[in-house]
Coordinates of C-alpha atoms and ligand atoms in Angstrom, one line a residue:
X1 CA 5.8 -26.2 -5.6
X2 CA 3.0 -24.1 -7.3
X3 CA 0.7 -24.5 -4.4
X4 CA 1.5 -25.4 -0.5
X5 CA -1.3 -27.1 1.4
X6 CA -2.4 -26.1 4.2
X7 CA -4.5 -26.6 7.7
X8 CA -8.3 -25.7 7.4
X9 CA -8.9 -22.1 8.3
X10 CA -9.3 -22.0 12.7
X11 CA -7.5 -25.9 12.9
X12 CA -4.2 -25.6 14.8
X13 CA -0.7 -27.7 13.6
X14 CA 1.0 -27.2 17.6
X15 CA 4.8 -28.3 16.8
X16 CA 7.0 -29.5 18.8
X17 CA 8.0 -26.8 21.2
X18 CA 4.4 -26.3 21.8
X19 CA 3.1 -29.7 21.9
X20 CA 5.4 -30.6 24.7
X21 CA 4.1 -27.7 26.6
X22 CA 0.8 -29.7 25.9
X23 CA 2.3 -32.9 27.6
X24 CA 3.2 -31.0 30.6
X25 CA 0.4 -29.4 30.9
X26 CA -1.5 -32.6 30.4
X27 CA 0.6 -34.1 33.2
X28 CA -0.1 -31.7 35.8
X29 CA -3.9 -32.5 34.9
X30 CA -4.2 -35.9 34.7
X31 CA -2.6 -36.0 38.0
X32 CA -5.2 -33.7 40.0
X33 CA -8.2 -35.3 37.6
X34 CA -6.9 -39.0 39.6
X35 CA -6.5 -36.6 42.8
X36 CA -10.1 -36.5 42.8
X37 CA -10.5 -40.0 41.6
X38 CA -12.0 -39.4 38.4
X39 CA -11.4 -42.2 35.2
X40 CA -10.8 -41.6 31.8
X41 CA -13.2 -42.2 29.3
X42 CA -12.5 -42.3 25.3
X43 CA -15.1 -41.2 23.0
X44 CA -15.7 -41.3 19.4
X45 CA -15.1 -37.9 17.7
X46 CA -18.0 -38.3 15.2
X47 CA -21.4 -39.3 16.4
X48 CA -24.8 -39.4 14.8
X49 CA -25.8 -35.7 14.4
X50 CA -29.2 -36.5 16.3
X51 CA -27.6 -36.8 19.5
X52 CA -25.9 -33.6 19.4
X53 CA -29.8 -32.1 18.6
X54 CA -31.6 -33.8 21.6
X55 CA -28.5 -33.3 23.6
X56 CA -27.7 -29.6 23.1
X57 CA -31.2 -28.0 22.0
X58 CA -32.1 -26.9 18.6
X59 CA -32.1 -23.2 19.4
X60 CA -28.9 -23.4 20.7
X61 CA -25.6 -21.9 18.8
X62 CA -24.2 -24.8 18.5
X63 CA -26.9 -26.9 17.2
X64 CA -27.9 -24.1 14.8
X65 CA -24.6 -22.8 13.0
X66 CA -21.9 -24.3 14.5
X67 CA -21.8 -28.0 13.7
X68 CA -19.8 -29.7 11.3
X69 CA -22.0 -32.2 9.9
X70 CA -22.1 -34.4 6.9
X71 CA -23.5 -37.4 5.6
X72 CA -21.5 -40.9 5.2
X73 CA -21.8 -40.9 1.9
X74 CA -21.6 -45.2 2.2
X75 CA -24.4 -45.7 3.9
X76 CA -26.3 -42.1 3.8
X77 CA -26.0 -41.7 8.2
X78 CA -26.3 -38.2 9.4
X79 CA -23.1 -37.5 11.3
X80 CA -21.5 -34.7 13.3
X81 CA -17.7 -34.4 14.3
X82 CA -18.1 -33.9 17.9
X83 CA -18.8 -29.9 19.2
X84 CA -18.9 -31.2 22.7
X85 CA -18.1 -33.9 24.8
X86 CA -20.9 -34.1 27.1
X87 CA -23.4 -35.5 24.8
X88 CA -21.0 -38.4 23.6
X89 CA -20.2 -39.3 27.1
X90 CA -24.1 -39.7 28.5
X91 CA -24.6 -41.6 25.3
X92 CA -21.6 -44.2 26.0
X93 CA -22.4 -44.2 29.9
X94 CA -26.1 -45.6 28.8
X95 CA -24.7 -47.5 26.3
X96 CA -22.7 -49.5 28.1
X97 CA -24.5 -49.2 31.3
X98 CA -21.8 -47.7 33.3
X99 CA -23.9 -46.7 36.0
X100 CA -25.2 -49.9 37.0
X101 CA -23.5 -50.2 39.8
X102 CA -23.2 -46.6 40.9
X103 CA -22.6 -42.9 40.5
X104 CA -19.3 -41.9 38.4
X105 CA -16.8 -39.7 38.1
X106 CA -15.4 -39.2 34.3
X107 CA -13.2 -37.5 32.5
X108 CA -11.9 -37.2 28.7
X109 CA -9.4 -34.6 26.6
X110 CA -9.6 -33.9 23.0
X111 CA -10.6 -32.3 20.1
X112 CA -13.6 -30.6 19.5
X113 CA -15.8 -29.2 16.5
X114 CA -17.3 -25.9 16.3
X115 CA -17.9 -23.9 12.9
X116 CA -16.6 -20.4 14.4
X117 CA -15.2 -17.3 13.2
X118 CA -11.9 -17.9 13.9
X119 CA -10.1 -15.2 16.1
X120 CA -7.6 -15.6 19.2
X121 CA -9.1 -17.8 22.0
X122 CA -11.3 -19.1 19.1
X123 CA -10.6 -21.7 16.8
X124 CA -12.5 -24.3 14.8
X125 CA -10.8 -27.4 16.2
X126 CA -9.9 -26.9 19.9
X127 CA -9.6 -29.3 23.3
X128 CA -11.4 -29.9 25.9
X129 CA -10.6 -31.4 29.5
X130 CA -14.2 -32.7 30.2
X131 CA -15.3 -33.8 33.3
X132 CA -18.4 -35.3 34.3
X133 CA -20.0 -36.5 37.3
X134 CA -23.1 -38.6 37.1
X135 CA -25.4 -40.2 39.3
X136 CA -24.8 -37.6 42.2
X137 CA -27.6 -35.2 43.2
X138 CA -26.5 -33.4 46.1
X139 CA -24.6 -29.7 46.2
X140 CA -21.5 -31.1 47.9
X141 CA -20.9 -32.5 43.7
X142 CA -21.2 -29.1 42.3
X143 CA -19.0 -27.4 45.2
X144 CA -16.3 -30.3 44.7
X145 CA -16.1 -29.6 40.8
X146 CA -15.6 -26.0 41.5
X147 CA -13.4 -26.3 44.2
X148 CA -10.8 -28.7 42.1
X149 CA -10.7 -26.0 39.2
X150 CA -9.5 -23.5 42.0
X151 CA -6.7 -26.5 42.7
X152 CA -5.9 -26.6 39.1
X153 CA -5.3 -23.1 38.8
X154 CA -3.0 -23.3 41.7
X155 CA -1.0 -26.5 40.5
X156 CA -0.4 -24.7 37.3
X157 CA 0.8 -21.4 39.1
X158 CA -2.0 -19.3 37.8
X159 CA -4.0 -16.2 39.0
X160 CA -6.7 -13.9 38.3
X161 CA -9.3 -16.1 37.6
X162 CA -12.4 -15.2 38.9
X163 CA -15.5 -17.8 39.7
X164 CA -19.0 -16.7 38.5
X165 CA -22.0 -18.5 39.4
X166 CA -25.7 -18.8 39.2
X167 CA -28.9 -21.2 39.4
X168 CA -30.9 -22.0 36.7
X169 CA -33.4 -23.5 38.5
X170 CA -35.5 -26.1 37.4
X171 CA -37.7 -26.4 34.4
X172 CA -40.7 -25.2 35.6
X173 CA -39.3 -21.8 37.6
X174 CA -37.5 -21.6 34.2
X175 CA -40.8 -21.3 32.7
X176 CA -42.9 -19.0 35.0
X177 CA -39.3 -16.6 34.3
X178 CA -39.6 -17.2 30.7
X179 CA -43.3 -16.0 30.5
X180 CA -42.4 -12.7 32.2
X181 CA -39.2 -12.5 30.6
X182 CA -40.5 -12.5 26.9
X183 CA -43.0 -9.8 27.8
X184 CA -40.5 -7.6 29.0
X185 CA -38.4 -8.2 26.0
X186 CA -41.3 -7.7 24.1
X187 CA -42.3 -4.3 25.5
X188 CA -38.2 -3.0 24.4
X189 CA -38.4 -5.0 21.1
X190 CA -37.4 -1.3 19.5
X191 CA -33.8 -1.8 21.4
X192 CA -33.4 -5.7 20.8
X193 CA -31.1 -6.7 17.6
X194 CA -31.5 -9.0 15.4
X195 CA -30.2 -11.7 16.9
X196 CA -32.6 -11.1 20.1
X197 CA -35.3 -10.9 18.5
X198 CA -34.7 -14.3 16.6
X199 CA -33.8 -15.5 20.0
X200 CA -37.1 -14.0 21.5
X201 CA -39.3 -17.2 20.9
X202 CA -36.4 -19.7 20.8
X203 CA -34.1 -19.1 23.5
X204 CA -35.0 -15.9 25.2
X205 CA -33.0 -16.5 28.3
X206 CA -29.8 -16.2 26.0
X207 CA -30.5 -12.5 25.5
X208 CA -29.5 -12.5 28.4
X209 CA -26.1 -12.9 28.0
X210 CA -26.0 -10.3 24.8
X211 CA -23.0 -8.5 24.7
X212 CA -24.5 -5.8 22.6
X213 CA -23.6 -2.4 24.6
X214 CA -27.0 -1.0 23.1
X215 CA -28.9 -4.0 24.9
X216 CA -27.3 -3.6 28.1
X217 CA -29.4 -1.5 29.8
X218 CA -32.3 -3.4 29.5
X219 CA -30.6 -6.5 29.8
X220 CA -29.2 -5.4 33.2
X221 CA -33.2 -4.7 34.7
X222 CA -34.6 -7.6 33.0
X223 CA -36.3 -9.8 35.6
X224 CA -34.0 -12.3 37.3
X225 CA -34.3 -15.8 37.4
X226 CA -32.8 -16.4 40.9
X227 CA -36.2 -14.5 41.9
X228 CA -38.3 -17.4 40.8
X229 CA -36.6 -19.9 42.1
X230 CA -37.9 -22.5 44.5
X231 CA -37.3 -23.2 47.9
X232 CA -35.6 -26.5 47.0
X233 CA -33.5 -24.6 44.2
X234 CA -32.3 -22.1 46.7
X235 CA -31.4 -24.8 49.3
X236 CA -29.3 -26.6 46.3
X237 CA -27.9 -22.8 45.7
X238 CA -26.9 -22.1 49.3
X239 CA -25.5 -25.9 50.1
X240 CA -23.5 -25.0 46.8
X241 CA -22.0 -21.3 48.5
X242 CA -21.7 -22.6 52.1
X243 CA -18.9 -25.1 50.9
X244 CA -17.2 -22.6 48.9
X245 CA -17.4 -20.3 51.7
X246 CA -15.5 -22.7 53.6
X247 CA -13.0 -23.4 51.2
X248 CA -12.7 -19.6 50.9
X249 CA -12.9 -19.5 47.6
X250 CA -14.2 -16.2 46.4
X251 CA -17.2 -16.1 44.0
X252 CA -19.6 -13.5 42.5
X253 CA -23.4 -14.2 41.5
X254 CA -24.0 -13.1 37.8
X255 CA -27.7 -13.6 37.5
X256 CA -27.2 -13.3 33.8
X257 CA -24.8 -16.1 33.5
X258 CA -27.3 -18.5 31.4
X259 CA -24.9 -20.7 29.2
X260 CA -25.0 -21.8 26.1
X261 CA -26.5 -25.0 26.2
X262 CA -30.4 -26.0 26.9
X263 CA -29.3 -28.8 29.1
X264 CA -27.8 -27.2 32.3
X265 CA -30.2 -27.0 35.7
X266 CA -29.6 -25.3 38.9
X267 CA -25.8 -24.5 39.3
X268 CA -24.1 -23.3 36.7
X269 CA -20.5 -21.5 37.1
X270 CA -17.3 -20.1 35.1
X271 CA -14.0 -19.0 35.6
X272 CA -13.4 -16.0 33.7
X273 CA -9.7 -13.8 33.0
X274 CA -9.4 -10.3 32.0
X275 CA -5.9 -11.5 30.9
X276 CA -7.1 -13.2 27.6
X277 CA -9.4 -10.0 25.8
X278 CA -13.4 -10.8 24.7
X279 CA -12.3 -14.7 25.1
X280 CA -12.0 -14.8 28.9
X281 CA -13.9 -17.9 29.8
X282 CA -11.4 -20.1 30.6
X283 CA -14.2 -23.5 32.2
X284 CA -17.4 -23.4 32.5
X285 CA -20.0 -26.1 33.4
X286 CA -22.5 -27.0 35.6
X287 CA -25.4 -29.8 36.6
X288 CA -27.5 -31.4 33.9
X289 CA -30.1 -33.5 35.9
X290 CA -32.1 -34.0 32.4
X291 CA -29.9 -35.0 30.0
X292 CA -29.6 -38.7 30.8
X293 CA -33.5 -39.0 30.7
X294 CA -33.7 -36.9 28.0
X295 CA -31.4 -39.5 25.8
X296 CA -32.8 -42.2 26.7
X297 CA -31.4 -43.4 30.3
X298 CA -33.2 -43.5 33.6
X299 CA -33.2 -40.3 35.6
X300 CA -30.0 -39.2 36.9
X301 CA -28.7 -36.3 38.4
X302 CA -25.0 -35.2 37.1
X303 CA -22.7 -32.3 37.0
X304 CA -19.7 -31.5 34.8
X305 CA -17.4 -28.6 33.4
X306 CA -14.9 -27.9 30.5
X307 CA -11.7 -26.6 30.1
X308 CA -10.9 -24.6 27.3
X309 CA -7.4 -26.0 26.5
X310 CA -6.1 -23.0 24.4
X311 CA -7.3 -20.4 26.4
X312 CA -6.0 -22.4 29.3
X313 CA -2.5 -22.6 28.1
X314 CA -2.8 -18.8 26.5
X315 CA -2.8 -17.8 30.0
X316 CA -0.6 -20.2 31.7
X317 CA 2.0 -18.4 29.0
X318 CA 0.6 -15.0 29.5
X319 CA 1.7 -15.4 33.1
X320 CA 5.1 -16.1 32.4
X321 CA 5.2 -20.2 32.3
X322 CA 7.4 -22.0 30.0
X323 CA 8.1 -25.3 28.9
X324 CA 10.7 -27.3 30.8
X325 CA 13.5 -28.5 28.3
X326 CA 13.2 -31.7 27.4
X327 CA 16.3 -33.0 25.5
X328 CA 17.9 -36.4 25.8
X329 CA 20.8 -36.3 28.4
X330 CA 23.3 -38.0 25.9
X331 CA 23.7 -37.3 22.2
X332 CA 25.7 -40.3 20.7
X333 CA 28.1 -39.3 18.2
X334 CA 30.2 -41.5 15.7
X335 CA 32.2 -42.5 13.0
X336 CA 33.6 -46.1 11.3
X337 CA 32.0 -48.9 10.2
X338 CA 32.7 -50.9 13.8
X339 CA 31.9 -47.9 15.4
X340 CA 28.4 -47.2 14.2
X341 CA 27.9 -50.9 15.2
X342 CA 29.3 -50.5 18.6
X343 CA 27.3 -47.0 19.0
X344 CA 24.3 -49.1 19.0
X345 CA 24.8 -51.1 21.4
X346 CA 25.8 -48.2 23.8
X347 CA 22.7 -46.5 22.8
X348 CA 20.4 -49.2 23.4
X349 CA 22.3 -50.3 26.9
X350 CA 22.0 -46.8 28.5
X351 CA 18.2 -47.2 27.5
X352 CA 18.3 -50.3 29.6
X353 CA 19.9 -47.7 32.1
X354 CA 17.4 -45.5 32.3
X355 CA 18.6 -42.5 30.0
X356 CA 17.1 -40.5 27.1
X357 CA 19.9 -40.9 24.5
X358 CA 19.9 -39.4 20.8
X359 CA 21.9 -41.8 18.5
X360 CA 23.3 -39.5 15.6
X361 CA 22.1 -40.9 12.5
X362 CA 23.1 -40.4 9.2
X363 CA 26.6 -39.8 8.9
X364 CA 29.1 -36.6 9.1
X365 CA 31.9 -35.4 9.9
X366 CA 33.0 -35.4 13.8
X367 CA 32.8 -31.9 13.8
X368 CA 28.9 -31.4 12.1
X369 CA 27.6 -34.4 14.6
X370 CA 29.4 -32.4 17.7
X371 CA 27.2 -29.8 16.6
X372 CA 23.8 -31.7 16.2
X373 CA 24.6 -32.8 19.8
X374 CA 25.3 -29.1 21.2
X375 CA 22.0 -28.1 19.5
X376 CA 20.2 -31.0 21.2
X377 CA 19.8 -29.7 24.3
X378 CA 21.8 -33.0 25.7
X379 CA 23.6 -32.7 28.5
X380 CA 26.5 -35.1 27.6
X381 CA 28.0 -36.5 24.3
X382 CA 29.6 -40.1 23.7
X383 CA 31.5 -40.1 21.1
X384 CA 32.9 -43.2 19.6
X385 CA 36.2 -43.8 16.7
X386 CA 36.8 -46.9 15.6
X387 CA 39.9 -47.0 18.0
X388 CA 37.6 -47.0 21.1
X389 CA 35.1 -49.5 19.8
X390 CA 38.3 -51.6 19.5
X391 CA 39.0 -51.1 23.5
X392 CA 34.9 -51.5 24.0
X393 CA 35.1 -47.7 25.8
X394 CA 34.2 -44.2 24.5
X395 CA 35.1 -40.9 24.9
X396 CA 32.0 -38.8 27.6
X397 CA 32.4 -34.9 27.1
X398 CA 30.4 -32.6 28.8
X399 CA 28.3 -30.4 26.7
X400 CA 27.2 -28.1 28.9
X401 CA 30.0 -28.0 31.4
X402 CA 33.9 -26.9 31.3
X403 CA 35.5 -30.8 32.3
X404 CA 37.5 -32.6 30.0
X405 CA 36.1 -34.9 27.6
X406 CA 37.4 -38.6 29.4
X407 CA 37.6 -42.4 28.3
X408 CA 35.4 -44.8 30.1
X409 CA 35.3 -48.4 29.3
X410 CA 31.7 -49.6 28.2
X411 CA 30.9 -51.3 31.5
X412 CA 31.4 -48.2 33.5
X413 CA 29.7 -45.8 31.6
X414 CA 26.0 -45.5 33.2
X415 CA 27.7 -45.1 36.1
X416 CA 30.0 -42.4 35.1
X417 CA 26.8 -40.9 33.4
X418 CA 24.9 -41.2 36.7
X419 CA 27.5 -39.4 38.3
X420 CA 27.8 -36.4 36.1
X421 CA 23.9 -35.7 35.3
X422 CA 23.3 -36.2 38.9
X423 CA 26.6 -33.5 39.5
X424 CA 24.8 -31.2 37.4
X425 CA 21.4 -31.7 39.6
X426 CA 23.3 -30.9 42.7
X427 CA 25.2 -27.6 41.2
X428 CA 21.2 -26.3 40.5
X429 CA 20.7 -26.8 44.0
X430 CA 19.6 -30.1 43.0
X431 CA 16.0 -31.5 43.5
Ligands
LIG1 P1 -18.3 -19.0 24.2 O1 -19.4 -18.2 24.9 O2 -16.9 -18.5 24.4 O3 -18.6 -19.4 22.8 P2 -19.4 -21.6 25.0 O4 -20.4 -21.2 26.0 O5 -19.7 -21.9 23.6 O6 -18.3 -20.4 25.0 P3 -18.8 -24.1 26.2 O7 -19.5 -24.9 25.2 O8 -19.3 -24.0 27.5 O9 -18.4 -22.7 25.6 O10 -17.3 -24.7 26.2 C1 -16.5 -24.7 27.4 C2 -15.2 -24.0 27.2 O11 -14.6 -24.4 26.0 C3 -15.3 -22.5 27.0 O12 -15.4 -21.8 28.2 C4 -14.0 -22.2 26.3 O13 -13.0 -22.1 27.2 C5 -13.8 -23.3 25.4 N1 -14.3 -23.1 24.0 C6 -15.6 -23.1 23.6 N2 -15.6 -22.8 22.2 C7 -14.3 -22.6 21.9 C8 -13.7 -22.3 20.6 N3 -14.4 -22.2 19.5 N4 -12.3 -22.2 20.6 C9 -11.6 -22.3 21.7 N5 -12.1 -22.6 22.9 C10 -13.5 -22.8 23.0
LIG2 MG1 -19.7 -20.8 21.8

């Protein structure tokens, strides 16, 4: 071949051995998400690139250089493969009305879109477990959300993840700090890069979280947001620590911790690792009482955070987690006209049994197919002749064990398979 094809530059294949780390992982959190009694919700992953600009803020990242966008060229629409998941879930929650009846608690996983320089931790296509809670107003939301992650971390077996958090306020606090904030700024405009001072008008309050070592001095005694907040933000801010307090789960106050979306109010929180290098946010979230007004819905307060899959999983490795093995328990082998017929019908009846069974297909010697069904990973083989599909038995040999390879007729066989898989759970100190 002159030329191989391959993915798009930052878009992941994740083959097999990976993928079913995916599924476990994806186990484990589907189970706490419906331990907390949130539903799924399925979005599309293109939208109309408008929503992504009143949803996210035109001066953000995102909205600025990291979209993939296009235009249908059927019918000329403006779309946008999805950077987020937020956005495309107020939009279906309005559209459909899902809040008639009440506040909700949603969830979705899947792909998202960002135009990145690729680099570990980063990518171009990654997932997302989103979770959203809207209609609730109250800090006992926001302290919930936070508290789960913490439950996450611990169902998955990991540590050294620490919890940041701050309040944003609300928009006019935001505004009075903006004011004083973009004089300061402006009276160091000689140490501010470029990107600061493009952000100075725009976005100032995400100089804030500049990385720059050069900007960090006067980034560090730039004036704080938490100072002009409210007494009603501060009571939203304490209701938020007094739970965690009592779930005793440690936090620190970053008052730079801004995000990187326009849409976040009062609390706003991640969960960072040293373990992972520069791309140590593993979740990060917080409330959005605007955003449903602001696309179209009546007011509603909500709150929500998202996982960063890869880094997620990066870490879950990093700390020494592997997949479970997940071959069948019996790899069929056989040989003869009658017996490949026969072999079928074993196959399919230890289904109706209840076990994970490879069929060998495609012919071979005895000795090759033995060989397939070592490198399976099954626990047993079945091998069938045409001389036992005569009798209606087959021959059950242990792949994994020393016993001797036995005839059992066909009726007895789940049974004898019970027996030995279950053996094998017992010698493990069983479950
Ligand atoms: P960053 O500051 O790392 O760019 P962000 O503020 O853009 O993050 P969010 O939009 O809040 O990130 O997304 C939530 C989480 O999704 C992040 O904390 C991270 O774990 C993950 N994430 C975001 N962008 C990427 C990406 N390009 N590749 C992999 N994971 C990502
Ligand atoms: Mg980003």
């Amino acid at each position: 071949m002159s030329q191989t094809l391959q993915a798009i530059r930052g878009m992941n294949d994740i083959l097999p051995d990976e993928a079913e780390l995916w599924e476990q992982f994806e186990e484990t959190v589907i189970d706490w998400l419906r331990a907390y009694a949130y539903r799924p919700i399925r979005m599309p992953l293109v939208e109309p690139t408008p929503l992504f600009a009143r949803a996210i803020g035109t001066a953000t990242d995102i909205v600025e250089k990291e979209m993939y966008s296009f235009v249908d060229s059927l019918n000329g629409e403006q779309l946008t493969l999805r950077p987020e998941g937020t956005a495309g879930c107020v939009r279906a929650v309005l559209e459909h009305n899902l809040l008639y009846d009440g506040a909700k608690r949603l969830y979705y996983l899947g792909p998202m879109f960002r135009h990145e320089r690729p680099q570990k931790g980063r990518y171009r296509q990654f997932h997302q477990i989103g979770v959203e809670a809207m209609g609730f107003a109250g800090p006992d939301i926001d302290a919930e959300q936070i508290l789960m992650c913490q439950r996450l971390w611990d169902d998955l077996g990991l540590a050294d993840i620490r919890l940041e958090i701050n309040s944003l306020g609300q928009t006019e606090e935001r505004q009075k700090h903006r004011a004083d904030l973009v004089a300061y700024l402006e009276e160091h405009a000689e140490v501010l890069d470029a990107d600061a001072r493009r952000r100075l008008q725009s976005n100032p309050l995400r100089i804030l979280d500049s990385k720059n070592p050069a900007m960090q001095e006067i980034v560090e005694a730039a004036p704080k947001l938490i100072e002009y907040l409210g007494e009603e933000s501060l009571a939203h801010f304490a209701g938020v620590q007094a739970l965690l307090k009592d779930a005793g789960i440690p936090y620190r106050i970053n008052p730079r911790l801004v995000r990187g979306l326009d849409y976040y109010n009062l609390t706003v929180f991640e969960w960072v690792t040293d373990q992972l290098g520069s791309q140590g946010t593993v979740c990060a979230g917080g409330r959005y009482d605007g955003l449903i007004a602001q696309l179209g819905g009546k007011t509603q307060p909500a709150c929500g955070f998202a996982i960063g899959v890869e880094r997620l999983l990066a870490l879950w490795k990093e700390q020494g987690h592997v997949a479970a093995s997940v071959g069948p328990d019996v790899y069929v082998v056989h040989q003869g006209e009658q017996a490949a017929r026969f072999a079928f019908r074993v196959a399919e009846a230890l289904r109706d049994a209840g076990f994970a069974l490879q069929l060998h297909c495609g012919g071979g010697s005895f000795k090759a197919q033995m060989k397939r069904a070592d490198a399976s990973g099954a626990e047993l083989a079945v091998i069938i002749g045409d001389i036992e599909a005569a009798a209606n038995e087959v021959s059950l040999k242990p792949l994994r064990a020393t016993a001797e390879q036995r005839r059992v007729p066909f009726d007895q066989l789940a049974e004898a398979i019970g027996e030995l898989l279950f053996e094998e759970e017992d010698e493990d100190g069983g479950i």
